[in-house]
Coordinates of C-alpha atoms in Angstrom, one line a residue:
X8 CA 102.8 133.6 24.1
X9 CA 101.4 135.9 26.8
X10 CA 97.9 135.8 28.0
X11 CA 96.0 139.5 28.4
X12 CA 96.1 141.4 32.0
X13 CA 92.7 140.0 34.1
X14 CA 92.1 144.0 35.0
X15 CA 91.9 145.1 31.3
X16 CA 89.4 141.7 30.9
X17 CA 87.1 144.8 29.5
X18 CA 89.1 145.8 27.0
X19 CA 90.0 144.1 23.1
X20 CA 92.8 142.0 24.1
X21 CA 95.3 140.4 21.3
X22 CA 97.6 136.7 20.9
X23 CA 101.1 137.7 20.6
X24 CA 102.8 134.3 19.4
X25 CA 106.7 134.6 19.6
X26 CA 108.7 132.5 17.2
X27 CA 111.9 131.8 18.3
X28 CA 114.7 130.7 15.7
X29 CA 117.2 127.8 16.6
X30 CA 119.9 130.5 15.9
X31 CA 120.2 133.0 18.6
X32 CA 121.8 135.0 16.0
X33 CA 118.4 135.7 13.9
X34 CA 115.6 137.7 15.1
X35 CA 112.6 136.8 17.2
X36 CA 109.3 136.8 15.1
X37 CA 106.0 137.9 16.9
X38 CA 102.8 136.8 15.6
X39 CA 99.8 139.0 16.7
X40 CA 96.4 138.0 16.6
X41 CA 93.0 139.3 17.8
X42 CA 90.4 137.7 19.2
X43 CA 88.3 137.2 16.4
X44 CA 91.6 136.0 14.6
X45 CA 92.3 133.7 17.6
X46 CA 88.9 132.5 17.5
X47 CA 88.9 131.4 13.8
X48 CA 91.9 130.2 14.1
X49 CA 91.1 127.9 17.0
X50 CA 87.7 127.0 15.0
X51 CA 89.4 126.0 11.4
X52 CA 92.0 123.5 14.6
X53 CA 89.1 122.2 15.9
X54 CA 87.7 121.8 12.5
X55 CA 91.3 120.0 11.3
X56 CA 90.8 117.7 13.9
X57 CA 87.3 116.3 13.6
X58 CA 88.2 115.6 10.0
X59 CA 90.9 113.8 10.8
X60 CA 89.4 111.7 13.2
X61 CA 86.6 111.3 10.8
X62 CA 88.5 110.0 8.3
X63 CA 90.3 107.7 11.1
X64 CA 86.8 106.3 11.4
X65 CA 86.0 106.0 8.1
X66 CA 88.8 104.4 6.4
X67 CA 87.7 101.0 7.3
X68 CA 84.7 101.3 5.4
X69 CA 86.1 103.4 2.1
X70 CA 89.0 100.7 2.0
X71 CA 86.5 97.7 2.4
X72 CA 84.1 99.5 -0.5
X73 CA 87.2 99.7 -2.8
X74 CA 87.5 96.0 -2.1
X75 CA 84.0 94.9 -3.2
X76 CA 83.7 97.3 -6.1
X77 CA 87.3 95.2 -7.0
X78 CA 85.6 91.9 -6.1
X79 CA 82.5 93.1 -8.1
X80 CA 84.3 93.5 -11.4
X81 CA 86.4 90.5 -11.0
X82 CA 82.6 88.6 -10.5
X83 CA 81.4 90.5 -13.8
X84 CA 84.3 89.7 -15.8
X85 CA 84.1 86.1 -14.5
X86 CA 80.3 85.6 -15.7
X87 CA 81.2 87.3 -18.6
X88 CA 83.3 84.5 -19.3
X89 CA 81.2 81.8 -18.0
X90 CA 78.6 83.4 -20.2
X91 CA 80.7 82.8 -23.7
X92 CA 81.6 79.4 -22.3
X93 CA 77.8 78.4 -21.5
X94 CA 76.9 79.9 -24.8
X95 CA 79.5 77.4 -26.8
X96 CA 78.5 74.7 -25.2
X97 CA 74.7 75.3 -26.1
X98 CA 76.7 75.6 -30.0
X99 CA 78.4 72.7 -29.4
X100 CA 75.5 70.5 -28.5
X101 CA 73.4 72.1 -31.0
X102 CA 75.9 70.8 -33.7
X103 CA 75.9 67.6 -32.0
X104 CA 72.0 67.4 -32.4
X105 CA 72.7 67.6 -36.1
X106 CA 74.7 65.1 -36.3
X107 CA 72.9 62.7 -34.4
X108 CA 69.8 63.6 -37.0
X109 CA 72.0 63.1 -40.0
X110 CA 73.1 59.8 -38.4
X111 CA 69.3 59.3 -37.4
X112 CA 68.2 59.4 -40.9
X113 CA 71.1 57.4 -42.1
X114 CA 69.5 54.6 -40.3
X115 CA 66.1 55.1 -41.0
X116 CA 67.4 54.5 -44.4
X117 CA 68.7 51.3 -43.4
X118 CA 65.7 50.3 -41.7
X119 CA 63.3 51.2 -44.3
X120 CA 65.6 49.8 -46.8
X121 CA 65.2 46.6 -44.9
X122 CA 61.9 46.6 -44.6
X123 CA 61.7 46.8 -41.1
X124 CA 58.7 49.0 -39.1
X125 CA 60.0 52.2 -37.5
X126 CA 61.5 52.5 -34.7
X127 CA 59.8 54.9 -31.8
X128 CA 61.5 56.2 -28.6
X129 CA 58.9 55.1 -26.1
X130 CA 59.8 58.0 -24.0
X131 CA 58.1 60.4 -26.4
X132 CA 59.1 63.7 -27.4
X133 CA 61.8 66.4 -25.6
X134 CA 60.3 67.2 -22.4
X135 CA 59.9 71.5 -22.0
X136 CA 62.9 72.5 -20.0
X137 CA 62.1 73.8 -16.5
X138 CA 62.3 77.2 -15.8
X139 CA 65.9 78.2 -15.3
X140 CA 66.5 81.0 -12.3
X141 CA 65.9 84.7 -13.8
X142 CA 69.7 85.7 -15.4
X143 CA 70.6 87.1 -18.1
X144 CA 71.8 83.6 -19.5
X145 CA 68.1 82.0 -18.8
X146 CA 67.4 81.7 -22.5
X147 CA 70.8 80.3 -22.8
X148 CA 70.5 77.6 -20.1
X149 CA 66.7 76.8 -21.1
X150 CA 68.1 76.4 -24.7
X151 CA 70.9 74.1 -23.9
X152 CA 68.3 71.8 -21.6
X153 CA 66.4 71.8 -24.4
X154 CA 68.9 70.5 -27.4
X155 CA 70.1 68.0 -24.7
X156 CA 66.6 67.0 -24.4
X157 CA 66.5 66.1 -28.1
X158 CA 70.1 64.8 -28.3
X159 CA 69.0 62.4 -25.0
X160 CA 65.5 61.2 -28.0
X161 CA 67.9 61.0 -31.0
X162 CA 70.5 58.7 -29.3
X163 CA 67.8 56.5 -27.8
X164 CA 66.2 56.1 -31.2
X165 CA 69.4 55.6 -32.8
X166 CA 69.9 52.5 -30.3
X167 CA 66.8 51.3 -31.4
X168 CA 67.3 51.2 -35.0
X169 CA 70.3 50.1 -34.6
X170 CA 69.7 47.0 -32.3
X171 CA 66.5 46.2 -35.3
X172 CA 68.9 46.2 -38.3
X173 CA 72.0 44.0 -36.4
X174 CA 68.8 41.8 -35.4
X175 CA 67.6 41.2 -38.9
X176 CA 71.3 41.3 -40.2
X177 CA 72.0 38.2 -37.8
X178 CA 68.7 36.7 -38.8
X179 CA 69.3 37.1 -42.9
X180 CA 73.3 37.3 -43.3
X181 CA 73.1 37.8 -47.8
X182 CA 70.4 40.9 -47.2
X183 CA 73.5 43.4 -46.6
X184 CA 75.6 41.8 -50.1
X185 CA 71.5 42.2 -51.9
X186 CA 70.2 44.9 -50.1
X187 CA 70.8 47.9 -53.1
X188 CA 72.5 50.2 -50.9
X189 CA 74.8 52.4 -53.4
X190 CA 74.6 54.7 -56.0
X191 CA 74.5 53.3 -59.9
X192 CA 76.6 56.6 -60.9
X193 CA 80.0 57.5 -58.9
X194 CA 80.6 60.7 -57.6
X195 CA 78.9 64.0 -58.1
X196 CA 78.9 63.8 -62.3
X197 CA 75.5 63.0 -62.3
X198 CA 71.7 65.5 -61.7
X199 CA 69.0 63.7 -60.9
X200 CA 66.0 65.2 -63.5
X201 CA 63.5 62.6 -63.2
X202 CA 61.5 61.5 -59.7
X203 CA 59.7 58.6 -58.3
X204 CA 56.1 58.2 -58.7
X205 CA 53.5 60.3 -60.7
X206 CA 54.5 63.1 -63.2
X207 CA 53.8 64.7 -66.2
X208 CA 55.4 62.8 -69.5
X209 CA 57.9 65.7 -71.1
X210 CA 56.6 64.1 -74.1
X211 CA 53.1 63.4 -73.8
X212 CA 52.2 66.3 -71.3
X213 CA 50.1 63.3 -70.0
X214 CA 50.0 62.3 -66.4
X215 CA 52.0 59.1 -65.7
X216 CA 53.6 56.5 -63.3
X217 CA 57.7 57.0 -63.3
X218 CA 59.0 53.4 -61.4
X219 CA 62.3 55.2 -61.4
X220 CA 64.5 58.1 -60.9
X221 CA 66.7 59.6 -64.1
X222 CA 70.1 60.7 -63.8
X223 CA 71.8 62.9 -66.4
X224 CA 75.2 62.2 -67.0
X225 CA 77.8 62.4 -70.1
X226 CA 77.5 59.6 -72.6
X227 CA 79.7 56.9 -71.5
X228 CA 79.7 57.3 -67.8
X229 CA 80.3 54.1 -65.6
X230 CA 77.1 52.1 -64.3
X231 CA 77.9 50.3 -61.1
X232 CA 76.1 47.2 -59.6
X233 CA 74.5 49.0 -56.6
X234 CA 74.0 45.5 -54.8
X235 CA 75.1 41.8 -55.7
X236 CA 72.6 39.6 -57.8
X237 CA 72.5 37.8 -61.1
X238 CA 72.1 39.1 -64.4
X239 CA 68.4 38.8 -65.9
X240 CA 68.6 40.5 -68.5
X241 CA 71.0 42.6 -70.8
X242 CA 70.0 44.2 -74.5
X243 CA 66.8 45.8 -75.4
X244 CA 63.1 44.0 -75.2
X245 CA 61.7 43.9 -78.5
X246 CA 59.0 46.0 -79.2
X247 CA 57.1 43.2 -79.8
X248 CA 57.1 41.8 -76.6
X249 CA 56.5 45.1 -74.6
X250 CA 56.5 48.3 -76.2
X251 CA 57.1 49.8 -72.2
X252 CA 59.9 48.4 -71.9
X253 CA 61.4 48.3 -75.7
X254 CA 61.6 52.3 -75.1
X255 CA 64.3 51.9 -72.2
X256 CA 66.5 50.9 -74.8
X257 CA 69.7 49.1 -73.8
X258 CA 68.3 47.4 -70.7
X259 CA 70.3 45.6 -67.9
X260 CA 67.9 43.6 -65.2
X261 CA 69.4 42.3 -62.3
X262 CA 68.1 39.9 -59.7
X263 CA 69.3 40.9 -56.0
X264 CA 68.3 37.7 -54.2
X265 CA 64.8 37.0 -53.4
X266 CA 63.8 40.5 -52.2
X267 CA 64.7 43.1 -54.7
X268 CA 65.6 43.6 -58.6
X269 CA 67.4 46.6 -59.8
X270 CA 67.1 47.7 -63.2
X271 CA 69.7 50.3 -65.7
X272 CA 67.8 51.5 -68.3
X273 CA 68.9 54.0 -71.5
X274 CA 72.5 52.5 -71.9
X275 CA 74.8 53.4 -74.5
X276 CA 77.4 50.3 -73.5
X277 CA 76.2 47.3 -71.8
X278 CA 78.6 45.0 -70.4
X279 CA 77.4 42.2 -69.1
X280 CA 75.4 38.9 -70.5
X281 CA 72.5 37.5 -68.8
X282 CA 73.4 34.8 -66.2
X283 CA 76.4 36.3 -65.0
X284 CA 76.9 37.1 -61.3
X285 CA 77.7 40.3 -60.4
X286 CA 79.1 42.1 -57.3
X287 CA 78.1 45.8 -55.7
X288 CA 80.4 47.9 -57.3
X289 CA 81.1 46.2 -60.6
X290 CA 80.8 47.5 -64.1
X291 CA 77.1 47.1 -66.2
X292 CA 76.7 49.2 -68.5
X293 CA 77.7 52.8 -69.6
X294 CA 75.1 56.2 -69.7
X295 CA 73.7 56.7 -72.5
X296 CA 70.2 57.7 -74.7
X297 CA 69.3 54.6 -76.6
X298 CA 65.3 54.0 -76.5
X299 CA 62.5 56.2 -77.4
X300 CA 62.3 60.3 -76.9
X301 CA 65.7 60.6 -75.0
X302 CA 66.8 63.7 -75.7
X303 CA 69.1 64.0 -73.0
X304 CA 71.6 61.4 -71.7
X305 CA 70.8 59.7 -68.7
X306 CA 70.7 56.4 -66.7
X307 CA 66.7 55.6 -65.4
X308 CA 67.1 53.4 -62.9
X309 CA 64.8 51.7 -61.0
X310 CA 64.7 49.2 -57.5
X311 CA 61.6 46.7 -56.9
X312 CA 60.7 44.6 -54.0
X313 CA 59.2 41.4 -53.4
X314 CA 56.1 42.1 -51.8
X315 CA 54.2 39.2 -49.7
X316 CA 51.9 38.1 -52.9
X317 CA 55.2 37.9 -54.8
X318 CA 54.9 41.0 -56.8
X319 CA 57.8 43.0 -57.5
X320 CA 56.8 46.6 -56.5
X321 CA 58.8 49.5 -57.6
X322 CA 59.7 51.4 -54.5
X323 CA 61.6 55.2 -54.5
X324 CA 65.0 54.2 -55.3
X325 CA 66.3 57.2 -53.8
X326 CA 65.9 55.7 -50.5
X327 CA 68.1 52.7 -50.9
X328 CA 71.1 55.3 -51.9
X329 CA 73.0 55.9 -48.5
X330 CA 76.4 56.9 -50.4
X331 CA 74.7 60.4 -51.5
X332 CA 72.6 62.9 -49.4
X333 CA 69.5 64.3 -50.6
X334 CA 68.5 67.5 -50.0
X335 CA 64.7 66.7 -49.0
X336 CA 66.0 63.4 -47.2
X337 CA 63.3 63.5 -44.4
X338 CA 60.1 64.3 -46.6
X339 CA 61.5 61.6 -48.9
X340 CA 61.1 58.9 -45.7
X341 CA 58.2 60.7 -44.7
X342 CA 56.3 59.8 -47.8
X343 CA 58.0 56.3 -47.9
X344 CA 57.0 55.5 -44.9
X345 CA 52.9 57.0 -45.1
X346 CA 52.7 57.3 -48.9
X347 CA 50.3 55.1 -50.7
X348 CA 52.2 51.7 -52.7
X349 CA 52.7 52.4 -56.8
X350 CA 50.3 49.7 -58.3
X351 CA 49.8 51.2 -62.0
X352 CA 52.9 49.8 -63.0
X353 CA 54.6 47.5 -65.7
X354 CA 55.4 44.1 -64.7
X355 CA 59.0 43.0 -65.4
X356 CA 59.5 41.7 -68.4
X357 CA 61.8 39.0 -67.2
X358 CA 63.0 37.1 -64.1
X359 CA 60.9 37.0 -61.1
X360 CA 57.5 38.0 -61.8
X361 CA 58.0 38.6 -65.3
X362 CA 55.8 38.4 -68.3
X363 CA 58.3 37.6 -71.6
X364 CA 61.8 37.3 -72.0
X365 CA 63.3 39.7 -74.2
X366 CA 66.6 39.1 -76.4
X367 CA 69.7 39.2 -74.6
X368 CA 72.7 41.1 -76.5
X369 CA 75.6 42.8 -75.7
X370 CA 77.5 45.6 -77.2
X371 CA 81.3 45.3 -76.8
X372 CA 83.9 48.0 -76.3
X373 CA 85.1 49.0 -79.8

């Protein structure tokens, strides 16, 4: 490359770049270039350069954002996953809450079947959650502290209850064997049709007292004890001793203790004879429609307790059924528990606090 002559400084001057080839035996190559050329050419150097070294001083920082924008997704796809496991544990313990009230009114049962006061968590109800630090998952969290909450009350009333029923179990060992604790009717074969307490007679169209609960069933289904005791009674009362009670029909009275008699009304079959001692779980009778107006087959069946003044009281016998589960199981303790005692009722007409004795009979298998 040759630099221009200093006396024609005042004149255009030109680059000449020479290109030399490694073999002598090819041509040189001359590259001209004015000054403006040179100039730009120098510039769009100078230009190279600074970008390089800008980039020199910026790859630290474009290499480290890459990093946390790798980091960042790794962190959203790891509270993603946190978020699905917070949410089934808040399912979980939400199913767990259900439980613990199925098992909570299980033992209500019990203890109002005993005749023992309700048991009350002292603490009181859940306690409000705290506020749970603003996230997307707040609900979530607040929810979760909230079903524990309740799970924490259920358990500690469950303990209760529990602790009650053991007590008086220890106290009176024969109230589990005459406690009525079963079904009369096995498995599902059976609707109930009739409730406990005041109705309207589908005869009459009159308002009455039902002592009892009706279950429809087919003609000849099995009656079962539904706690031990001693047969009362077994046949129909004779009009002339109580009209009431002549229109159950075939009638089978049991006495469950001291503290409760259980009655099987409507019978097609019965199979027992009064004075013999029966077990939960053994044969009476068999569903049927003997007595007045039964149009449809079905077993009335009622439970009475001994009340303090003796009297034998009919109570809801639904509540003494744990083996089956009632749809409106907590409104049916709710009015058990606050609801006013039946008092127009029949008296029984044998046994305990009963006002005649009725003739006994029996109606064997054919």
């Amino acid at each position: 490359m040759t630099a221009p002559s200093p006396s024609a400084s005042a004149e255009p001057w030109i680059v000449e770049v020479q290109i030399h080839p490694a073999d002598r035996r090819r041509r040189v190559r001359y590259l001209l270039l004015s000054r403006p050329q040179a100039t730009a050419l120098s510039m769009l150097a100078l230009v190279y350069l600074a970008g390089l070294a800008l980039a020199a001083a910026l790859a630290p920082g474009v290499l480290a954002g890459l990093t946390n924008q790798q980091e960042f997704r790794a962190l959203t796809a790891e509270r993603r996953l946190q978020g699905e496991r917070l949410r089934a544990l808040v399912g979980r313990l939400d199913e767990l809450d259900g439980h613990a009230r199925d098992l909570d009114l299980r033992m209500a049962q019990i203890v109002l079947a005993y005749g023992l006061p309700a048991v009350h968590d002292r603490a009181g109800g859940p306690r409000a959650p705290e506020p749970a630090p603003r996230s997307i998952y707040a609900e979530a969290i607040e929810e979760g502290t909230l079903v524990r909450s309740r799970l924490q009350q259920r358990l500690r009333g469950l303990d209760g209850a529990l602790a009650a029923a053991r007590a008086h179990e220890a106290e009176h060992p024969d109230a589990v064997r005459t406690t009525p604790s079963a079904c009369p009717l096995a498995g599902d074969g059976f609707v109930l049709v009739g409730s406990f307490g005041k109705r309207r007679s589908p005869f009459t169209r009159e308002l009455e007292v039902h002592p009892g609960v009706d279950f429809a069933a087919p003609v000849g289904t099995p009656i079962r004890a539904t706690a031990d005791g001693v047969v009362a009674f077994a046949g129909q009362v004779p009009i002339s001793r109580s009209t009431g009670w002549w229109r159950y029909g075939n009638l089978v009275i049991v006495e469950n203790g001291d503290g409760f008699v259980t009655l099987y009304g409507h019978d097609d079959r019965v199979d027992v004879r009064q004075g013999e001692t029966v077990k939960r779980g053994d044969r009476l009778a068999t569903v049927g429609n003997s007595g007045w107006g039964v149009a449809t087959p079905h077993l009335h069946y009622e439970v009475r307790r001994r009340e303090a003044d003796g009297t034998f009281r009919p109570v809801d016998p639904l509540i003494f059924i744990l083996d089956h589960r009632w749809p409106n199981q907590e409104q049916l303790l709710l009015a058990a528990r606050s609801g006013p005692p039946l008092r127009d009722f029949e008296p029984l007409p044998v046994g305990p606090g009963g006002e005649a004795r009725g003739r006994s009979q029996r109606r064997r298998a054919r």
